[in-house]
Amino acid sequence: MVIVVRFYGVLKELVREKLELNIRSSEVLFLDLVKEIIREYPALGNFIKVGEEGVEVRGVSVLVNGRHIMFLGGDKALIRDGDVIDVLPPLHGG
Amino acid sequence: MIILVCNSVIYSGQTILRVDLSNDKIEDEELPDFVVEKFVGGKGLATYLMYKEVKPGIDPFSPENKLYVFGGPLAFIYPTFTRTIMVSKSPLTGLYCDSNAGGSFSIELRRAGYVGIVIEGKSDKMKCLKITKEEKKLIECESLKGKTTYEVGDAFREYSVLTIGPAGENLVRFANIVIDMKKNPVTRPGVAGRGGLGAVMGSKNLKAIFLKGWLKPDELAKNVDKNLQKDLINRYLKILQEDVVPGIGVGGNLPVFRVSAEARILPVKNFQAGSHERWEDLADDAWGRITVNRITCPTCPLRCGVTVVENGSSTERIEYETVAMNGSNLMIISRKALAQINTTLNALGMDTITTGNIAAFLMELTERGLLKDYKISWGDLEGYLKLIHDIAYRKDLGNILAEGLARASKTLGAEEYAVHIKKLEIPAYDPRGVVGMALAYATADRGGDHLRAWTVAAELTSKLTLEDLVNLTKYLQDRNAALWSLVACDNIPGNSVRPPDEMIRIYIKMLNTLGFSYDEESFLKLGERIYNLSRLFNIREGVSRKDDSLPPRFHKPREDTGWIITKEDFEKMLDTYYSKRGWDSNGVPLKETLDKLGLLDII
């Protein structure tokens, strides 16, 4: 299956604008997907990482097909063929 | 009026100046220790006094409404506590509102021996309040009627000046209150922009307060251990230099524009899209190139107040919200135009967020052909400048718009295009990308506001769960309510490149040098106490779960990205938040929550 992950702002600089990931299984845990991406792009670990209690983010927002991932099970969310993931950077200021 | 009896004093100057404009009465009133212990200063004290003194259901423009103008106990003793917080029942929302501003006023207020001023009643004629060592009096100032905020500031350059512009006099429901606005300012001007508190001043016929303090730091810090004070100041200044100066960047919060545009959460065409192809023309580098001066509030080493000049148009203190709400949101992609807009709004005394939001609403209605006798297109600068004046002087359509977006959209039969929460127009971040901000907006005690809980900062680590988001939102709301009781500056923790935890520990130690005995847990509880009290004020005015909601636009997929906050997802967030807060399913604090916070004996 193919999953598209889009990165914005500073995250785009660390990874690239869009990743198209070919996954062998028919679904994958978001947690495992993050591990894969960080293995390939370790600098991303400054903003999103896998700790003992799962995925931890520093001000980063993750949307799957337009909905925030916390409504879909958080890092236990199952990502399926054709899903589009948006990863937004933190914001300074206010 | 409540008579407060004082037995002892925690800090020097825990005194308020009560000013009754109905009968020209001015008197000092010392606050008792049990109130000061529980509410400290700034937002805390003002919220407590307003809850006790302002009766439910009153018209915000009636003499019964009061305006609380407060500083905090640390001002002038320690650096940077320069914010003045204004609290009142908002004429825009009909609810609790606080809005704070930088500048010199809070320092001068403390130097005059006061922690706050309570303004009540209503004068028949235009008055000003003058406070100096020699006299405290209300003086007639009919000659200042109609003057801009700059003109008032320039007329009293030797004082710290807190004033309204023509919009406040004309009861525009989103008129602001400004501090030290003048030509070539020496210290950074401040703007308390939100919620129309300038119109409360206008309704009382109070044009300005001008103030010159006289006390020296040691007179305010009589019981403070000097060695400890010096040590805390040095440690604090080091943190500012290392953690905050790099975050301030080109000044203010202008760097946010780049991040918002790149993250596609910039307001564009009334929140219909999240980025604009020419956004770089309004990003921080572009402003940095035309910055001619950076100034600071008294006692603060950070120079966050920028003055910019573009093709002969200059303006003071331009910030991200102004640029985004009046720039990309209206498709006015011109620094010169934004300098003009900022100066015009500051001079007339109107909130830049609300005005930009209302103009975007009108431009969208024009595009959709929903306006009969009026048209204004995206990017129409001349039309917009005229509209600003029409609102400030309540002319033609401006008279309807001066009532604020919620009321105006109802009058125009176009409520589905109005982007506000509890009648406060939302600021410049589309929450459909940064969903955490949706909860922050919906549960902010003054209506759609981002400053109470900035949940998307890089300094905050969280898991991708609803529970973590809710915990973070509650923590920040409580923390900021406590910080605004000092009154600490928003720009400092917000621009720190590291978590501000050590900074806040130092603030607590500073507070304790005055005679308090707070620790991190009780400091957070102070904030929670205040946040529950402002909630109780709103509940008394009829707020319930139905009001903790989002504008319809955010429940629809955004055209450019498809991002959405479904109603079902939002309600889940709210349920989890209420539960964490110890509120019932309708958003009312439970008795045991109030008991835990020491509020049962107060309400």
PDB file of C-alpha atoms in Angstrom, chain B residues 111-305:
ATOM      1  CA  ARG B 111       5.385  54.175  41.964  1.00  0.00           C
ATOM      2  CA  ALA B 112       2.245  56.019  43.021  1.00  0.00           C
ATOM      3  CA  GLY B 113       1.663  53.361  45.684  1.00  0.00           C
ATOM      4  CA  TYR B 114      -1.251  51.562  44.039  1.00  0.00           C
ATOM      5  CA  VAL B 115      -1.751  48.092  42.689  1.00  0.00           C
ATOM      6  CA  GLY B 116      -4.894  49.098  40.836  1.00  0.00           C
ATOM      7  CA  ILE B 117      -7.522  51.663  39.971  1.00  0.00           C
ATOM      8  CA  VAL B 118     -11.237  50.870  40.054  1.00  0.00           C
ATOM      9  CA  ILE B 119     -13.281  53.151  37.811  1.00  0.00           C
ATOM     10  CA  GLU B 120     -17.015  53.260  38.388  1.00  0.00           C
ATOM     11  CA  GLY B 121     -20.050  55.453  37.719  1.00  0.00           C
ATOM     12  CA  LYS B 122     -20.388  57.859  34.830  1.00  0.00           C
ATOM     13  CA  SER B 123     -19.537  61.507  34.376  1.00  0.00           C
ATOM     14  CA  ASP B 124     -21.812  64.006  32.609  1.00  0.00           C
ATOM     15  CA  LYS B 125     -18.814  65.659  30.983  1.00  0.00           C
ATOM     16  CA  MET B 126     -15.599  64.346  29.501  1.00  0.00           C
ATOM     17  CA  LYS B 127     -13.065  63.860  32.287  1.00  0.00           C
ATOM     18  CA  CYS B 128      -9.456  62.841  32.747  1.00  0.00           C
ATOM     19  CA  LEU B 129      -7.912  61.371  35.861  1.00  0.00           C
ATOM     20  CA  LYS B 130      -4.644  62.924  36.959  1.00  0.00           C
ATOM     21  CA  ILE B 131      -2.433  61.198  39.496  1.00  0.00           C
ATOM     22  CA  THR B 132       0.739  62.833  40.802  1.00  0.00           C
ATOM     23  CA  LYS B 133       2.371  63.118  44.203  1.00  0.00           C
ATOM     24  CA  GLU B 134       0.686  66.489  44.678  1.00  0.00           C
ATOM     25  CA  GLU B 135      -2.806  65.595  43.591  1.00  0.00           C
ATOM     26  CA  LYS B 136      -5.233  62.923  42.531  1.00  0.00           C
ATOM     27  CA  LYS B 137      -8.178  64.433  40.822  1.00  0.00           C
ATOM     28  CA  LEU B 138     -10.691  64.249  38.026  1.00  0.00           C
ATOM     29  CA  ILE B 139     -10.404  67.173  35.679  1.00  0.00           C
ATOM     30  CA  GLU B 140     -12.703  68.271  32.906  1.00  0.00           C
ATOM     31  CA  CYS B 141     -11.140  67.685  29.522  1.00  0.00           C
ATOM     32  CA  GLU B 142     -13.771  68.545  26.947  1.00  0.00           C
ATOM     33  CA  SER B 143     -10.907  69.877  24.827  1.00  0.00           C
ATOM     34  CA  LEU B 144      -9.664  66.309  24.338  1.00  0.00           C
ATOM     35  CA  LYS B 145     -12.976  65.150  22.924  1.00  0.00           C
ATOM     36  CA  GLY B 146     -12.447  63.491  19.566  1.00  0.00           C
ATOM     37  CA  LYS B 147      -8.667  63.472  19.873  1.00  0.00           C
ATOM     38  CA  THR B 148      -6.729  60.484  18.648  1.00  0.00           C
ATOM     39  CA  THR B 149      -4.659  58.373  21.006  1.00  0.00           C
ATOM     40  CA  TYR B 150      -1.504  59.910  19.519  1.00  0.00           C
ATOM     41  CA  GLU B 151      -2.783  63.431  20.153  1.00  0.00           C
ATOM     42  CA  VAL B 152      -3.576  62.639  23.781  1.00  0.00           C
ATOM     43  CA  GLY B 153      -0.192  60.967  24.280  1.00  0.00           C
ATOM     44  CA  ASP B 154       1.600  63.937  22.746  1.00  0.00           C
ATOM     45  CA  ALA B 155      -0.361  66.418  24.865  1.00  0.00           C
ATOM     46  CA  PHE B 156       0.936  64.806  28.058  1.00  0.00           C
ATOM     47  CA  ARG B 157       4.343  63.558  27.031  1.00  0.00           C
ATOM     48  CA  GLU B 158       5.805  63.950  30.508  1.00  0.00           C
ATOM     49  CA  TYR B 159       3.257  61.503  31.954  1.00  0.00           C
ATOM     50  CA  SER B 160       2.414  57.887  31.460  1.00  0.00           C
ATOM     51  CA  VAL B 161      -0.843  58.112  29.536  1.00  0.00           C
ATOM     52  CA  LEU B 162      -3.614  55.543  29.295  1.00  0.00           C
ATOM     53  CA  THR B 163      -6.257  56.711  26.865  1.00  0.00           C
ATOM     54  CA  ILE B 164      -9.000  55.925  24.403  1.00  0.00           C
ATOM     55  CA  GLY B 165      -9.459  57.298  20.912  1.00  0.00           C
ATOM     56  CA  PRO B 166     -12.606  58.511  19.130  1.00  0.00           C
ATOM     57  CA  ALA B 167     -13.854  54.905  18.766  1.00  0.00           C
ATOM     58  CA  GLY B 168     -13.997  54.521  22.539  1.00  0.00           C
ATOM     59  CA  GLU B 169     -15.905  57.777  22.875  1.00  0.00           C
ATOM     60  CA  ASN B 170     -18.343  56.615  20.190  1.00  0.00           C
ATOM     61  CA  LEU B 171     -18.926  53.327  22.026  1.00  0.00           C
ATOM     62  CA  VAL B 172     -17.568  51.129  19.275  1.00  0.00           C
ATOM     63  CA  ARG B 173     -17.864  47.757  20.969  1.00  0.00           C
ATOM     64  CA  PHE B 174     -14.300  46.789  20.084  1.00  0.00           C
ATOM     65  CA  ALA B 175     -12.583  50.042  21.013  1.00  0.00           C
ATOM     66  CA  ASN B 176      -9.236  49.520  22.696  1.00  0.00           C
ATOM     67  CA  ILE B 177      -7.260  51.242  25.451  1.00  0.00           C
ATOM     68  CA  VAL B 178      -3.721  52.334  24.644  1.00  0.00           C
ATOM     69  CA  ILE B 179      -0.754  53.300  26.754  1.00  0.00           C
ATOM     70  CA  ASP B 180       1.982  55.775  25.792  1.00  0.00           C
ATOM     71  CA  MET B 181       0.953  56.037  22.149  1.00  0.00           C
ATOM     72  CA  LYS B 182       2.693  59.126  20.756  1.00  0.00           C
ATOM     73  CA  LYS B 183       4.951  60.288  17.987  1.00  0.00           C
ATOM     74  CA  ASN B 184       8.541  59.124  18.393  1.00  0.00           C
ATOM     75  CA  PRO B 185       7.842  57.236  21.621  1.00  0.00           C
ATOM     76  CA  VAL B 186      10.751  56.682  23.970  1.00  0.00           C
ATOM     77  CA  THR B 187       9.227  53.608  25.588  1.00  0.00           C
ATOM     78  CA  ARG B 188       7.211  50.902  23.882  1.00  0.00           C
ATOM     79  CA  PRO B 189       3.526  51.812  23.520  1.00  0.00           C
ATOM     80  CA  GLY B 190       1.013  49.224  24.691  1.00  0.00           C
ATOM     81  CA  VAL B 191      -2.427  48.285  23.425  1.00  0.00           C
ATOM     82  CA  ALA B 192      -5.125  46.479  25.411  1.00  0.00           C
ATOM     83  CA  GLY B 193      -6.935  45.539  22.268  1.00  0.00           C
ATOM     84  CA  ARG B 194      -9.565  42.973  22.954  1.00  0.00           C
ATOM     85  CA  GLY B 195     -13.140  43.014  24.129  1.00  0.00           C
ATOM     86  CA  GLY B 196     -13.966  46.692  23.739  1.00  0.00           C
ATOM     87  CA  LEU B 197     -12.788  47.892  27.131  1.00  0.00           C
ATOM     88  CA  GLY B 198     -12.086  51.295  25.565  1.00  0.00           C
ATOM     89  CA  ALA B 199     -15.820  51.638  25.026  1.00  0.00           C
ATOM     90  CA  VAL B 200     -16.377  51.004  28.752  1.00  0.00           C
ATOM     91  CA  MET B 201     -14.080  53.973  29.437  1.00  0.00           C
ATOM     92  CA  GLY B 202     -15.976  55.949  26.818  1.00  0.00           C
ATOM     93  CA  SER B 203     -19.329  55.079  28.381  1.00  0.00           C
ATOM     94  CA  LYS B 204     -18.100  56.601  31.625  1.00  0.00           C
ATOM     95  CA  ASN B 205     -16.900  59.725  29.840  1.00  0.00           C
ATOM     96  CA  LEU B 206     -13.341  59.088  30.951  1.00  0.00           C
ATOM     97  CA  LYS B 207     -10.951  60.013  28.161  1.00  0.00           C
ATOM     98  CA  ALA B 208      -7.609  59.336  29.791  1.00  0.00           C
ATOM     99  CA  ILE B 209      -5.585  58.721  32.902  1.00  0.00           C
ATOM    100  CA  PHE B 210      -2.264  60.474  33.135  1.00  0.00           C
ATOM    101  CA  LEU B 211       0.052  59.469  35.839  1.00  0.00           C
ATOM    102  CA  LYS B 212       3.464  60.200  37.224  1.00  0.00           C
ATOM    103  CA  GLY B 213       4.701  58.082  40.124  1.00  0.00           C
ATOM    104  CA  TRP B 214       7.157  59.186  42.770  1.00  0.00           C
ATOM    105  CA  LEU B 215       8.176  56.222  44.931  1.00  0.00           C
ATOM    106  CA  LYS B 216      11.626  54.681  44.594  1.00  0.00           C
ATOM    107  CA  PRO B 217      12.201  50.928  44.270  1.00  0.00           C
ATOM    108  CA  ASP B 218      13.362  50.608  47.878  1.00  0.00           C
ATOM    109  CA  GLU B 219      10.196  52.258  49.118  1.00  0.00           C
ATOM    110  CA  LEU B 220       8.188  49.526  47.440  1.00  0.00           C
ATOM    111  CA  ALA B 221      10.604  46.796  48.451  1.00  0.00           C
ATOM    112  CA  LYS B 222      10.921  47.717  52.116  1.00  0.00           C
ATOM    113  CA  ASN B 223      10.953  44.176  53.468  1.00  0.00           C
ATOM    114  CA  VAL B 224      12.736  42.544  50.565  1.00  0.00           C
ATOM    115  CA  ASP B 225      16.094  40.906  51.267  1.00  0.00           C
ATOM    116  CA  LYS B 226      18.409  42.980  49.081  1.00  0.00           C
ATOM    117  CA  ASN B 227      20.931  40.222  48.435  1.00  0.00           C
ATOM    118  CA  LEU B 228      18.218  37.811  47.415  1.00  0.00           C
ATOM    119  CA  GLN B 229      16.613  40.471  45.228  1.00  0.00           C
ATOM    120  CA  LYS B 230      19.909  41.110  43.449  1.00  0.00           C
ATOM    121  CA  ASP B 231      20.553  37.405  42.971  1.00  0.00           C
ATOM    122  CA  LEU B 232      17.089  36.799  41.517  1.00  0.00           C
ATOM    123  CA  ILE B 233      17.410  39.776  39.168  1.00  0.00           C
ATOM    124  CA  ASN B 234      20.757  38.507  37.882  1.00  0.00           C
ATOM    125  CA  ARG B 235      19.480  34.988  37.358  1.00  0.00           C
ATOM    126  CA  TYR B 236      16.409  36.290  35.577  1.00  0.00           C
ATOM    127  CA  LEU B 237      18.338  38.623  33.292  1.00  0.00           C
ATOM    128  CA  LYS B 238      20.621  35.747  32.321  1.00  0.00           C
ATOM    129  CA  ILE B 239      17.619  33.629  31.309  1.00  0.00           C
ATOM    130  CA  LEU B 240      16.192  36.519  29.308  1.00  0.00           C
ATOM    131  CA  GLN B 241      19.463  36.969  27.482  1.00  0.00           C
ATOM    132  CA  GLU B 242      20.003  33.296  26.735  1.00  0.00           C
ATOM    133  CA  ASP B 243      16.462  32.043  26.129  1.00  0.00           C
ATOM    134  CA  VAL B 244      14.249  34.963  25.174  1.00  0.00           C
ATOM    135  CA  VAL B 245      16.416  37.376  23.166  1.00  0.00           C
ATOM    136  CA  PRO B 246      16.961  34.718  20.456  1.00  0.00           C
ATOM    137  CA  GLY B 247      13.211  34.014  20.382  1.00  0.00           C
ATOM    138  CA  ILE B 248      12.217  37.663  20.020  1.00  0.00           C
ATOM    139  CA  GLY B 249      13.916  37.765  16.612  1.00  0.00           C
ATOM    140  CA  VAL B 250      13.009  40.880  14.676  1.00  0.00           C
ATOM    141  CA  GLY B 251      10.792  42.027  17.537  1.00  0.00           C
ATOM    142  CA  GLY B 252       7.314  41.380  18.842  1.00  0.00           C
ATOM    143  CA  ASN B 253       5.784  38.254  17.397  1.00  0.00           C
ATOM    144  CA  LEU B 254       6.294  39.027  13.694  1.00  0.00           C
ATOM    145  CA  PRO B 255       8.284  35.800  13.118  1.00  0.00           C
ATOM    146  CA  VAL B 256       5.040  33.866  13.674  1.00  0.00           C
ATOM    147  CA  PHE B 257       3.867  34.965  10.212  1.00  0.00           C
ATOM    148  CA  ARG B 258       6.417  32.779   8.413  1.00  0.00           C
ATOM    149  CA  VAL B 259       5.584  29.734  10.519  1.00  0.00           C
ATOM    150  CA  SER B 260       1.827  30.214  10.136  1.00  0.00           C
ATOM    151  CA  ALA B 261       2.114  30.597   6.372  1.00  0.00           C
ATOM    152  CA  GLU B 262       4.365  27.570   6.009  1.00  0.00           C
ATOM    153  CA  ALA B 263       2.078  25.517   8.248  1.00  0.00           C
ATOM    154  CA  ARG B 264      -0.884  26.715   6.162  1.00  0.00           C
ATOM    155  CA  ILE B 265      -2.840  28.020   9.122  1.00  0.00           C
ATOM    156  CA  LEU B 266      -2.615  31.683   8.116  1.00  0.00           C
ATOM    157  CA  PRO B 267      -6.005  33.398   7.834  1.00  0.00           C
ATOM    158  CA  VAL B 268      -6.632  34.059   4.159  1.00  0.00           C
ATOM    159  CA  LYS B 269      -9.941  35.415   2.792  1.00  0.00           C
ATOM    160  CA  ASN B 270     -11.825  35.141   6.065  1.00  0.00           C
ATOM    161  CA  PHE B 271     -10.279  31.787   7.002  1.00  0.00           C
ATOM    162  CA  GLN B 272     -11.231  30.176   3.691  1.00  0.00           C
ATOM    163  CA  ALA B 273      -7.605  29.236   2.947  1.00  0.00           C
ATOM    164  CA  GLY B 274      -4.383  28.884   4.912  1.00  0.00           C
ATOM    165  CA  SER B 275      -1.617  30.402   2.816  1.00  0.00           C
ATOM    166  CA  HIS B 276      -1.010  33.031   0.172  1.00  0.00           C
ATOM    167  CA  GLU B 277       1.451  32.839  -2.717  1.00  0.00           C
ATOM    168  CA  ARG B 278       3.006  36.188  -1.752  1.00  0.00           C
ATOM    169  CA  TRP B 279       3.195  35.576   1.982  1.00  0.00           C
ATOM    170  CA  GLU B 280       6.929  36.228   2.078  1.00  0.00           C
ATOM    171  CA  ASP B 281       6.233  39.923   1.397  1.00  0.00           C
ATOM    172  CA  LEU B 282       4.743  40.080   4.908  1.00  0.00           C
ATOM    173  CA  ALA B 283       7.118  37.732   6.719  1.00  0.00           C
ATOM    174  CA  ASP B 284       9.637  38.672   9.398  1.00  0.00           C
ATOM    175  CA  ASP B 285      12.585  39.286   7.039  1.00  0.00           C
ATOM    176  CA  ALA B 286      10.494  41.802   5.124  1.00  0.00           C
ATOM    177  CA  TRP B 287       9.668  43.724   8.311  1.00  0.00           C
ATOM    178  CA  GLY B 288      13.235  43.442   9.564  1.00  0.00           C
ATOM    179  CA  ARG B 289      14.456  45.265   6.439  1.00  0.00           C
ATOM    180  CA  ILE B 290      12.253  48.295   7.135  1.00  0.00           C
ATOM    181  CA  THR B 291      12.640  48.415  10.933  1.00  0.00           C
ATOM    182  CA  VAL B 292      14.137  51.739  11.955  1.00  0.00           C
ATOM    183  CA  ASN B 293      13.829  51.474  15.718  1.00  0.00           C
ATOM    184  CA  ARG B 294      13.234  48.948  18.459  1.00  0.00           C
ATOM    185  CA  ILE B 295      12.117  50.163  21.846  1.00  0.00           C
ATOM    186  CA  THR B 296      11.257  48.564  25.127  1.00  0.00           C
ATOM    187  CA  CYS B 297       9.052  48.980  28.176  1.00  0.00           C
ATOM    188  CA  PRO B 298      10.699  50.508  31.258  1.00  0.00           C
ATOM    189  CA  THR B 299      12.831  48.000  33.235  1.00  0.00           C
ATOM    190  CA  CYS B 300      12.758  45.477  30.378  1.00  0.00           C
ATOM    191  CA  PRO B 301      15.951  44.644  28.449  1.00  0.00           C
ATOM    192  CA  LEU B 302      14.070  43.105  25.492  1.00  0.00           C
ATOM    193  CA  ARG B 303      13.417  45.427  22.610  1.00  0.00           C
ATOM    194  CA  CYS B 304      10.241  43.945  21.191  1.00  0.00           C
ATOM    195  CA  GLY B 305       8.518  47.185  20.124  1.00  0.00           C
TER     196      GLY B 305
END
